[in-house]
Amino acid sequence: MSTGNRAVEKSPPGGGEPASRSGGGPRPAPGECAVPPRPARTVGRSCGPRGGAPLAVLLWGGGVLLLLVSVAVAVTIGPARISVPDVWSAVAAHLGFGSSDLSPIRDGIIWNLRMPRTLLAAVCGAGLAVCGTVMQSLLRNPLADPFVLGVSSGASTGAVVVVVLGVGGGAISLSAGAFVGALCSFGLVLMLSHTLGGSTDRVVLSGVAAMQLFSALTSFVVMTSADAEQTRGVLFWLLGSLSGVGWSEVAVCAAVLAGCLTVCLAHARTLDAFAFGQDAAAALGVNVARTRIVLLCTTALLTAALVSAAGAIGFVGLVLPHAARALTGSGHRRLLPVTALAGAVFLVWVDTLARTVLDPQEVPVGVVTALIGVPAFVLVLYRTRSTS
């Protein structure tokens, strides 16, 4: 076993103790299954609340229904008077299931303005929540979220370079620049963590270093090259904004979410094994280094796509995994879909609040998530301290 694999572990998502070699094997976090290491085929056995498949079906079915109702109701909220039947009528007509008697203006408000924005909010919420779940399990850190690897800061720098410095001569959009910046930041994190040994604590520290570096670069570019109007627009985007999005952004982000969620679900049993620590996971036949690279690259790709479309929206990946884990337990085959649905519903309503609470002025989505997320963050810190 390499020296890096014996590095001090972070606390697991539930705030429990790190893996220990005493007492007959590693100990899982509170709330994890107290199942001793066995062959890899038994690692993913069900744990958490009793009920098994019926509970999972109930949670998934209820979550999907709640999401559909939330999207339909959220689209009706705004200055124009629109009802839920109007929403269903417009959607059905555009999908080829009948015709709609709505006026062109009302149909355009539903289909071209509110529906893409609401669906992108759902996709971003689901993606960020899934990334947070995977990172908290993979890094055994209950406070990990999608931005711990510096991906958000890199995306911000890429967007600022395109908008303020005009890199690409107009051929590169803000979203494309943000995506390239996010990938550059993550590449730097991989290089630093590999150079320093590749253990989980080195990955987190490398992410913090990259985050500070790209945040400094963003501030430097804005202060030295941007005018007042550019500065205002960039800062609003950096705080998270879903205004002005179209169906192309929804399609791209939804496709990336579907692919990345499939990869994460395929590694669900492996993530269960990581609850016992990387040494125990390796003893169960898991290729620790390969799994970590695959899942970290997957979460970085998903985060980069979401940030490039909606800006930096914090705390979703930190708070929602803990709420979903309280419902499903820590078995990732059930946890990941429930977390995705919870994140989608959460951000749909947060975005609705952000665009209507100070109408006609719009509040950045990241501001609202921070106002909700900070108290939840303090609660997670308190629970981590009380169980450590």
PDB file of C-alpha atoms in Angstrom, residues 1 4 26 40-41 69 74 76 100 112 132 162 171 174-175 179 190 206 208 238 263 280 307 324 340 349 379:
ATOM      1  CA  MET A   1       0.000   0.000   0.000  1.00  0.00           C
ATOM      2  CA  GLY A   4      -0.369   8.345   0.141  1.00  0.00           C
ATOM      3  CA  PRO A  26     -12.456   0.158   9.949  1.00  0.00           C
ATOM      4  CA  ALA A  40     -16.609  -6.349  -3.288  1.00  0.00           C
ATOM      5  CA  ARG A  41     -19.936  -7.815  -4.442  1.00  0.00           C
ATOM      6  CA  VAL A  69     -45.611  20.267  -9.893  1.00  0.00           C
ATOM      7  CA  ALA A  74     -43.011  28.185 -10.796  1.00  0.00           C
ATOM      8  CA  THR A  76     -46.957  30.667 -13.498  1.00  0.00           C
ATOM      9  CA  SER A 100     -53.074  25.712 -27.736  1.00  0.00           C
ATOM     10  CA  ASN A 112     -39.272  30.990 -24.510  1.00  0.00           C
ATOM     11  CA  GLY A 132     -21.648  17.420  -3.542  1.00  0.00           C
ATOM     12  CA  VAL A 162     -13.492  36.602 -22.493  1.00  0.00           C
ATOM     13  CA  ALA A 171     -15.840  34.008 -31.465  1.00  0.00           C
ATOM     14  CA  LEU A 174     -18.905  33.759 -22.007  1.00  0.00           C
ATOM     15  CA  SER A 175     -20.076  30.199 -21.345  1.00  0.00           C
ATOM     16  CA  PHE A 179     -15.918  26.119 -19.362  1.00  0.00           C
ATOM     17  CA  LEU A 190      -4.865  17.229 -10.537  1.00  0.00           C
ATOM     18  CA  SER A 206      -4.754  21.672  -3.949  1.00  0.00           C
ATOM     19  CA  VAL A 208      -8.111  25.518  -2.034  1.00  0.00           C
ATOM     20  CA  LEU A 238     -20.331  35.520 -10.694  1.00  0.00           C
ATOM     21  CA  VAL A 263     -21.196   7.328 -14.330  1.00  0.00           C
ATOM     22  CA  ALA A 280     -10.618  -0.662   3.370  1.00  0.00           C
ATOM     23  CA  VAL A 307     -21.165  27.123 -13.871  1.00  0.00           C
ATOM     24  CA  ALA A 324     -31.202  13.527   1.338  1.00  0.00           C
ATOM     25  CA  ALA A 340     -30.693  14.986  -7.565  1.00  0.00           C
ATOM     26  CA  TRP A 349     -38.019  27.536  -5.855  1.00  0.00           C
ATOM     27  CA  LEU A 379     -25.601  23.302  11.559  1.00  0.00           C
TER      28      LEU A 379
END
